[in-house]
Amino acid sequence: MPAIDSFPEVDTPSVMVDKDVLLTNIEKMSSFARNHGVHLRPHVKAHKTVEIAKIQREMGANGLCVAKLDEAEAMAAVGFSDILVAYELVGQQKLERLLYLTEKVSITVLVDSIPAAKALSQAATSRSKVIPCLIEVDSGLGRTGVPPGKPALELALSLLKYPGLKLKGLLTHAGHAYAARNRSELELIGRGEAEALLSTAALLRQAGIGSAVLSVGSTPTVRISGAVTGINEIRPGNYVFNDATQVALGVARREDCALSVLTTVISRPTPDRIVIDAGGKTLALDRGAHGISQLPGYGLVKNHQGFVIERLSEEHGIVSLPPESPVTVGDRLEVIPNHACPVVNLTDTLYVHENHRVVNQWRVTARGGVR
Ligand SMILES: Cc1ncc(COP(=O)(O)O)c(C=O)c1O
């Protein structure tokens, strides 16, 4: 069965957003935050789009989280005034931009090293500023962040010596949850995410250092770590859209996926192979988030059992299918991508639809903003 109505007004490949599903996803996370009394600070990297950030705010988000200053600048330009840059800012150009932003909005940054803290402190004091910061703690992802406990305490004690920095608390991101093989592994990682911060905060408390902010969250773990008493901020990003990775993890159902790629069958060279006009430039090359390879293809073809997107070249998607399938050249298919975040970063426009009609086009405001 081709995609319903196939959105004839839209050329392919295009990135589509189902507005009802998007609003439901946003509302569900907002009510989780309300029910658990935690601040919701959604991560903008998932959508990079002002219209979606505004909906998140209208539905109760308390601030925004970004990875890049480009994203922070795009959101500050339209009036978002409380932004966490959940990324280690290193380098003179970035510090200049950060200081400029602090003139307009409240910005908090991450610190996980002495050299970065020192440079931040020098930049802040040169302009008589105080920059709020969080220490990033590594709860198992093995990316940035100091180990929980003593190393984090040692960094906190050092930070107190640097003028121009105000230590507000601790942050962690359990991205390793994307490798969880079942629900109990996910539970374990989510609880570990919260515990890494709570145990570190207790140690800091003994040393007389407060941690007003304890910030956790990835879409797979947020309902676990965000429900632990003492945690007071969550930063999910991908939840606005969900994707094939969240479906594989059991965190979302196919019908919870708001984002899809509309694509056209451009060739059927053999009965068991079609080629679609969405390749790596549209679907992105992820086989799962964080480079974790666990998915059978490059996305889920909606409404078509047995279709597997086996390979991608830049502009082609090579799909195996049951030979008896009636799909033909010119048909349109909808694909739920493996990882929605990079897909959004590869397109200028999101086609927003309601009741199978395109009702809006949203510009991906901070698309390509990698600095
Ligand atoms: C530091 C940080 N916080 C929060 C998130 C949001 O995670 P997710 O998109 O799984 O919700 C990310 C995503 O990469 C992140 O890097």
Short mmCIF file of C-alpha atoms and ligand atoms in Angstrom, two decimals:
data_model
loop_
_atom_site.label_atom_id
_atom_site.label_comp_id
_atom_site.label_asym_id
_atom_site.label_seq_id
_atom_site.Cartn_x
_atom_site.Cartn_y
_atom_site.Cartn_z
CA MET A 1 0.00 0.00 0.00
CA PRO A 2 1.54 3.38 -0.97
CA ALA A 3 1.65 6.15 1.67
CA ILE A 4 -1.89 7.44 2.24
CA ASP A 5 -2.62 10.24 -0.27
CA SER A 6 1.17 10.39 -0.67
CA PHE A 7 1.11 14.16 -0.09
CA PRO A 8 0.94 14.98 -3.84
CA GLU A 9 1.71 18.64 -3.10
CA VAL A 10 5.19 17.73 -1.79
CA ASP A 11 8.20 16.70 -3.87
CA THR A 12 10.38 13.88 -2.59
CA PRO A 13 12.45 13.15 -0.66
CA SER A 14 10.93 15.31 2.08
CA VAL A 15 10.92 15.19 5.85
CA MET A 16 7.38 15.06 7.18
CA VAL A 17 6.10 15.74 10.69
CA ASP A 18 2.77 14.44 11.92
CA LYS A 19 1.54 17.33 14.04
CA ASP A 20 -0.87 15.33 16.21
CA VAL A 21 1.82 12.82 17.12
CA LEU A 22 4.34 15.59 17.78
CA LEU A 23 1.93 17.42 20.11
CA THR A 24 1.06 14.20 21.93
CA ASN A 25 4.74 13.35 22.46
CA ILE A 26 5.46 16.84 23.79
CA GLU A 27 2.43 16.84 26.07
CA LYS A 28 3.24 13.37 27.48
CA MET A 29 6.75 14.46 28.47
CA SER A 30 5.46 17.72 29.94
CA SER A 31 2.96 15.87 32.09
CA PHE A 32 5.67 13.43 33.21
CA ALA A 33 7.74 16.43 34.36
CA ARG A 34 4.75 18.03 36.08
CA ASN A 35 3.78 14.79 37.83
CA HIS A 36 7.31 14.24 39.10
CA GLY A 37 8.00 17.85 40.01
CA VAL A 38 11.09 18.10 37.79
CA HIS A 39 12.12 20.89 35.45
CA LEU A 40 11.82 19.99 31.78
CA ARG A 41 14.66 21.36 29.70
CA PRO A 42 14.25 19.70 26.28
CA HIS A 43 17.32 19.23 24.12
CA VAL A 44 17.00 21.33 20.98
CA LYS A 45 19.52 19.28 18.97
CA ALA A 46 16.73 16.84 18.12
CA HIS A 47 14.68 19.38 16.14
CA LYS A 48 16.71 22.64 15.85
CA THR A 49 13.43 24.34 15.00
CA VAL A 50 12.03 27.46 16.63
CA GLU A 51 8.38 26.46 16.11
CA ILE A 52 8.88 23.19 17.98
CA ALA A 53 10.76 24.89 20.82
CA LYS A 54 7.87 27.33 21.15
CA ILE A 55 5.38 24.48 21.41
CA GLN A 56 7.57 22.85 24.07
CA ARG A 57 7.56 26.11 26.02
CA GLU A 58 3.79 26.57 25.67
CA MET A 59 3.32 23.04 26.98
CA GLY A 60 5.46 23.61 30.04
CA ALA A 61 9.18 23.40 29.25
CA ASN A 62 11.15 25.45 31.77
CA GLY A 63 14.12 26.24 29.57
CA LEU A 64 16.10 24.75 26.71
CA CYS A 65 19.21 22.65 26.38
CA VAL A 66 21.50 22.85 23.35
CA ALA A 67 24.73 21.23 22.23
CA LYS A 68 26.02 24.11 20.16
CA LEU A 69 26.24 27.89 20.45
CA ASP A 70 24.68 28.07 16.97
CA GLU A 71 21.57 26.48 18.48
CA ALA A 72 21.71 28.76 21.51
CA GLU A 73 21.96 31.85 19.31
CA ALA A 74 19.04 30.74 17.13
CA MET A 75 16.85 30.19 20.17
CA ALA A 76 17.98 33.36 21.99
CA ALA A 77 17.16 35.38 18.87
CA VAL A 78 13.48 34.50 19.24
CA GLY A 79 13.25 35.16 22.96
CA PHE A 80 14.31 31.98 24.76
CA SER A 81 16.00 33.31 27.85
CA ASP A 82 17.15 30.29 29.85
CA ILE A 83 19.54 28.07 27.93
CA LEU A 84 21.90 25.32 29.04
CA VAL A 85 24.77 24.60 26.68
CA ALA A 86 25.26 20.92 27.50
CA TYR A 87 28.65 20.80 25.88
CA GLU A 88 32.20 21.65 26.90
CA LEU A 89 32.99 25.05 25.38
CA VAL A 90 36.65 25.20 24.48
CA GLY A 91 38.38 27.85 22.36
CA GLN A 92 38.54 31.63 22.25
CA GLN A 93 35.89 32.13 19.57
CA LYS A 94 33.38 30.12 21.55
CA LEU A 95 34.11 31.98 24.77
CA GLU A 96 33.62 35.31 22.96
CA ARG A 97 30.27 34.17 21.61
CA LEU A 98 29.26 32.85 25.01
CA LEU A 99 30.05 36.15 26.69
CA TYR A 100 28.09 38.01 24.03
CA LEU A 101 25.10 35.73 24.63
CA THR A 102 25.23 36.29 28.38
CA GLU A 103 24.42 39.97 27.69
CA LYS A 104 21.01 38.89 26.46
CA VAL A 105 20.02 35.62 28.13
CA SER A 106 20.79 33.36 31.05
CA ILE A 107 23.30 30.75 29.88
CA THR A 108 24.66 27.82 31.85
CA VAL A 109 27.59 25.76 30.56
CA LEU A 110 29.24 22.42 31.27
CA VAL A 111 32.69 21.93 32.72
CA ASP A 112 34.65 18.69 33.01
CA SER A 113 38.28 19.86 33.07
CA ILE A 114 40.55 22.34 34.78
CA PRO A 115 41.97 23.88 31.56
CA ALA A 116 38.45 24.61 30.27
CA ALA A 117 37.41 25.99 33.66
CA LYS A 118 40.48 28.21 33.78
CA ALA A 119 39.84 29.66 30.31
CA LEU A 120 36.16 30.19 31.14
CA SER A 121 37.08 31.91 34.37
CA GLN A 122 39.57 34.22 32.63
CA ALA A 123 37.05 35.13 29.95
CA ALA A 124 34.31 35.77 32.51
CA THR A 125 36.44 37.92 34.82
CA SER A 126 37.79 39.95 31.89
CA ARG A 127 34.21 41.17 31.40
CA SER A 128 33.23 41.18 35.08
CA LYS A 129 30.78 38.34 34.48
CA VAL A 130 29.82 35.30 36.48
CA ILE A 131 29.05 32.22 34.36
CA PRO A 132 26.83 29.56 35.91
CA CYS A 133 28.17 26.06 35.29
CA LEU A 134 27.39 22.42 35.88
CA ILE A 135 29.98 19.69 36.30
CA GLU A 136 29.44 16.91 33.79
CA VAL A 137 29.60 13.48 35.38
CA ASP A 138 30.07 10.35 33.26
CA SER A 139 27.46 7.83 34.35
CA GLY A 140 28.65 5.18 31.89
CA LEU A 141 28.52 6.61 28.36
CA GLY A 142 32.30 6.97 28.29
CA ARG A 143 32.21 10.26 26.44
CA THR A 144 32.81 13.56 28.23
CA GLY A 145 32.41 14.03 31.98
CA VAL A 146 34.42 13.19 35.06
CA PRO A 147 33.74 9.94 36.88
CA PRO A 148 31.17 10.24 39.67
CA GLY A 149 32.31 10.59 43.28
CA LYS A 150 35.78 11.73 44.23
CA PRO A 151 36.97 12.98 40.78
CA ALA A 152 33.86 15.14 40.52
CA LEU A 153 34.42 16.42 44.06
CA GLU A 154 38.03 17.30 43.23
CA LEU A 155 36.90 19.24 40.16
CA ALA A 156 34.22 21.01 42.23
CA LEU A 157 36.80 22.03 44.83
CA SER A 158 39.02 23.43 42.06
CA LEU A 159 36.18 25.33 40.44
CA LEU A 160 35.51 27.16 43.68
CA LYS A 161 38.96 28.70 43.35
CA TYR A 162 38.23 30.21 39.95
CA PRO A 163 36.55 33.61 40.00
CA GLY A 164 33.81 34.24 37.48
CA LEU A 165 32.35 30.73 37.73
CA LYS A 166 29.31 29.78 39.76
CA LEU A 167 28.91 26.05 40.29
CA LYS A 168 25.18 25.32 40.14
CA GLY A 169 25.13 21.54 40.13
CA LEU A 170 25.73 18.32 38.22
CA LEU A 171 24.68 16.88 34.88
CA THR A 172 24.90 13.50 33.22
CA HIS A 173 23.63 11.92 29.99
CA ALA A 174 23.12 8.16 29.84
CA GLY A 175 23.56 7.80 26.09
CA HIS A 176 24.81 4.25 26.66
CA ALA A 177 21.14 3.38 27.19
CA TYR A 178 20.97 3.17 23.39
CA ALA A 179 22.88 -0.10 23.67
CA ALA A 180 20.43 -1.64 26.16
CA ARG A 181 19.24 -5.06 25.02
CA ASN A 182 16.12 -5.24 27.12
CA ARG A 183 13.95 -3.42 29.60
CA SER A 184 15.88 -4.51 32.65
CA GLU A 185 19.17 -3.21 31.18
CA LEU A 186 17.42 0.07 30.47
CA GLU A 187 16.14 0.23 34.06
CA LEU A 188 19.63 -0.45 35.38
CA ILE A 189 21.19 2.28 33.23
CA GLY A 190 18.45 4.78 34.12
CA ARG A 191 18.82 4.15 37.84
CA GLY A 192 22.63 4.32 37.50
CA GLU A 193 22.28 7.67 35.74
CA ALA A 194 20.40 9.14 38.70
CA GLU A 195 22.59 7.41 41.28
CA ALA A 196 25.79 8.82 39.73
CA LEU A 197 24.49 12.32 40.42
CA LEU A 198 22.91 11.64 43.80
CA SER A 199 26.00 9.97 45.25
CA THR A 200 28.24 12.73 43.88
CA ALA A 201 25.95 15.44 45.24
CA ALA A 202 26.07 13.76 48.67
CA LEU A 203 29.86 13.84 48.61
CA LEU A 204 29.87 17.49 47.59
CA ARG A 205 27.39 18.25 50.39
CA GLN A 206 29.75 16.72 52.95
CA ALA A 207 32.39 19.12 51.67
CA GLY A 208 29.96 22.02 52.03
CA ILE A 209 29.26 22.39 48.31
CA GLY A 210 25.65 22.59 47.22
CA SER A 211 24.26 21.15 43.96
CA ALA A 212 21.02 22.97 43.30
CA VAL A 213 20.67 21.38 39.85
CA LEU A 214 20.80 17.62 39.28
CA SER A 215 20.14 17.18 35.57
CA VAL A 216 19.63 13.84 33.78
CA GLY A 217 18.01 12.53 30.72
CA SER A 218 17.99 10.80 27.43
CA THR A 219 14.73 9.75 25.80
CA PRO A 220 15.23 6.05 26.69
CA THR A 221 16.07 6.67 30.36
CA VAL A 222 14.23 9.84 31.26
CA ARG A 223 11.16 8.18 32.74
CA ILE A 224 13.43 6.07 34.95
CA SER A 225 16.12 8.51 36.09
CA GLY A 226 13.70 11.46 36.10
CA ALA A 227 11.45 9.66 38.56
CA VAL A 228 14.18 9.16 41.17
CA THR A 229 13.74 11.37 44.23
CA GLY A 230 16.34 14.14 44.33
CA ILE A 231 16.72 14.52 40.57
CA ASN A 232 15.24 17.87 39.60
CA GLU A 233 15.84 18.39 35.89
CA ILE A 234 15.34 16.27 32.76
CA ARG A 235 16.72 16.94 29.26
CA PRO A 236 15.14 14.58 26.74
CA GLY A 237 15.53 15.53 23.08
CA ASN A 238 14.50 12.83 20.66
CA TYR A 239 11.11 12.23 22.36
CA VAL A 240 9.46 14.96 20.26
CA PHE A 241 9.76 12.73 17.19
CA ASN A 242 10.86 9.28 18.34
CA ASP A 243 12.37 7.05 15.65
CA ALA A 244 13.16 3.45 14.70
CA THR A 245 15.82 3.31 17.42
CA GLN A 246 13.28 4.16 20.14
CA VAL A 247 10.92 1.56 18.64
CA ALA A 248 13.67 -1.09 18.75
CA LEU A 249 14.40 -0.19 22.39
CA GLY A 250 10.70 -0.56 23.27
CA VAL A 251 10.58 3.09 24.35
CA ALA A 252 8.10 4.09 21.62
CA ARG A 253 5.67 2.39 19.25
CA ARG A 254 5.68 3.00 15.49
CA GLU A 255 2.57 5.12 15.92
CA ASP A 256 4.47 7.37 18.36
CA CYS A 257 6.93 8.36 15.63
CA ALA A 258 6.10 11.87 14.43
CA LEU A 259 8.81 12.18 11.82
CA SER A 260 9.08 10.31 8.55
CA VAL A 261 10.81 10.63 5.22
CA LEU A 262 8.51 10.70 2.20
CA THR A 263 10.25 9.03 -0.71
CA THR A 264 9.51 7.84 -4.25
CA VAL A 265 10.28 4.45 -5.77
CA ILE A 266 12.51 5.33 -8.73
CA SER A 267 13.44 1.86 -9.93
CA ARG A 268 12.56 -1.83 -9.54
CA PRO A 269 15.50 -3.54 -11.24
CA THR A 270 14.48 -7.00 -9.96
CA PRO A 271 11.28 -8.32 -8.34
CA ASP A 272 12.94 -8.40 -4.95
CA ARG A 273 14.63 -4.98 -5.09
CA ILE A 274 13.39 -1.43 -5.35
CA VAL A 275 15.38 1.77 -5.20
CA ILE A 276 14.02 4.87 -3.48
CA ASP A 277 15.10 8.50 -3.87
CA ALA A 278 16.18 8.80 -0.22
CA GLY A 279 19.79 7.90 0.46
CA GLY A 280 22.33 8.82 3.08
CA LYS A 281 21.86 12.54 2.38
CA THR A 282 18.29 12.26 3.63
CA LEU A 283 18.01 9.26 5.93
CA ALA A 284 21.47 9.70 7.51
CA LEU A 285 23.77 6.73 7.96
CA ASP A 286 23.00 5.78 11.55
CA ARG A 287 22.19 2.19 12.37
CA GLY A 288 21.19 3.39 15.84
CA ALA A 289 22.05 6.37 18.03
CA HIS A 290 25.60 6.89 19.34
CA GLY A 291 26.99 4.74 16.55
CA ILE A 292 25.52 1.66 18.17
CA SER A 293 24.63 -0.80 15.44
CA GLN A 294 21.55 -2.78 16.33
CA LEU A 295 19.00 -2.15 13.61
CA PRO A 296 18.38 -4.37 10.59
CA GLY A 297 18.20 -1.58 7.99
CA TYR A 298 18.26 2.18 7.52
CA GLY A 299 14.72 2.86 8.67
CA LEU A 300 11.26 1.32 8.94
CA VAL A 301 9.13 1.43 5.80
CA LYS A 302 5.63 2.23 7.02
CA ASN A 303 2.78 -0.12 6.12
CA HIS A 304 5.02 -2.58 4.30
CA GLN A 305 5.95 -5.83 5.95
CA GLY A 306 9.17 -7.40 4.78
CA PHE A 307 10.69 -4.25 3.24
CA VAL A 308 14.26 -3.75 4.43
CA ILE A 309 16.38 -0.72 3.51
CA GLU A 310 19.55 -2.72 3.03
CA ARG A 311 21.98 -0.13 1.69
CA LEU A 312 22.26 3.57 1.15
CA SER A 313 24.37 5.51 -1.26
CA GLU A 314 24.14 9.27 -1.11
CA GLU A 315 20.97 9.67 -3.16
CA HIS A 316 19.69 6.08 -3.38
CA GLY A 317 18.13 3.72 -0.89
CA ILE A 318 18.27 0.07 -1.88
CA VAL A 319 15.34 -1.87 -0.46
CA SER A 320 14.70 -5.60 -0.49
CA LEU A 321 11.06 -6.64 -0.58
CA PRO A 322 8.89 -9.72 -1.08
CA PRO A 323 8.85 -10.39 -4.88
CA GLU A 324 5.05 -10.59 -4.89
CA SER A 325 4.71 -7.07 -3.48
CA PRO A 326 2.76 -4.85 -5.92
CA VAL A 327 4.87 -1.72 -5.37
CA THR A 328 5.82 -0.04 -8.62
CA VAL A 329 7.99 2.81 -9.93
CA GLY A 330 6.41 6.15 -8.98
CA ASP A 331 4.82 4.87 -5.77
CA ARG A 332 5.57 6.80 -2.63
CA LEU A 333 6.70 5.28 0.63
CA GLU A 334 7.12 6.70 4.11
CA VAL A 335 10.15 5.75 6.13
CA ILE A 336 10.60 6.17 9.88
CA PRO A 337 14.33 6.91 10.10
CA ASN A 338 16.63 5.12 12.51
CA HIS A 339 17.73 8.36 14.13
CA ALA A 340 15.53 11.42 13.68
CA CYS A 341 18.06 14.00 14.92
CA PRO A 342 20.58 13.81 12.05
CA VAL A 343 17.74 13.54 9.53
CA VAL A 344 16.43 16.92 10.67
CA ASN A 345 19.93 18.35 10.42
CA LEU A 346 20.04 17.31 6.76
CA THR A 347 16.93 19.20 5.65
CA ASP A 348 15.92 22.86 5.41
CA THR A 349 12.22 22.27 5.81
CA LEU A 350 9.88 20.13 7.86
CA TYR A 351 6.53 19.53 6.15
CA VAL A 352 3.96 19.51 8.91
CA HIS A 353 0.80 17.55 8.26
CA GLU A 354 -2.55 17.03 9.91
CA ASN A 355 -5.19 14.60 8.66
CA HIS A 356 -2.94 13.69 5.72
CA ARG A 357 -2.74 17.29 4.50
CA VAL A 358 0.33 19.50 4.71
CA VAL A 359 -0.65 22.45 6.90
CA ASN A 360 2.68 24.14 7.47
CA GLN A 361 6.33 24.27 6.51
CA TRP A 362 8.79 24.88 9.32
CA ARG A 363 12.32 25.99 8.64
CA VAL A 364 14.93 23.99 10.54
CA THR A 365 16.30 27.14 12.08
CA ALA A 366 19.63 25.92 13.41
CA ARG A 367 20.24 23.28 10.73
CA GLY A 368 23.91 22.69 10.11
CA GLY A 369 24.81 24.73 13.17
CA VAL A 370 27.74 22.63 14.30
CA ARG A 371 29.71 25.28 16.17
C1 LIG B 1 24.07 15.99 26.98
C2 LIG B 1 22.80 15.49 26.38
N1 LIG B 1 21.67 15.64 27.06
C3 LIG B 1 20.49 15.21 26.57
C4 LIG B 1 20.41 14.59 25.32
C5 LIG B 1 19.08 14.12 24.81
O1 LIG B 1 19.07 12.74 24.56
P1 LIG B 1 17.91 12.06 23.71
O2 LIG B 1 17.96 12.67 22.38
O3 LIG B 1 18.17 10.62 23.78
O4 LIG B 1 16.63 12.42 24.41
C6 LIG B 1 21.58 14.42 24.59
C7 LIG B 1 21.55 13.76 23.28
O5 LIG B 1 22.51 13.46 22.65
C8 LIG B 1 22.81 14.88 25.12
O6 LIG B 1 23.96 14.74 24.45
#
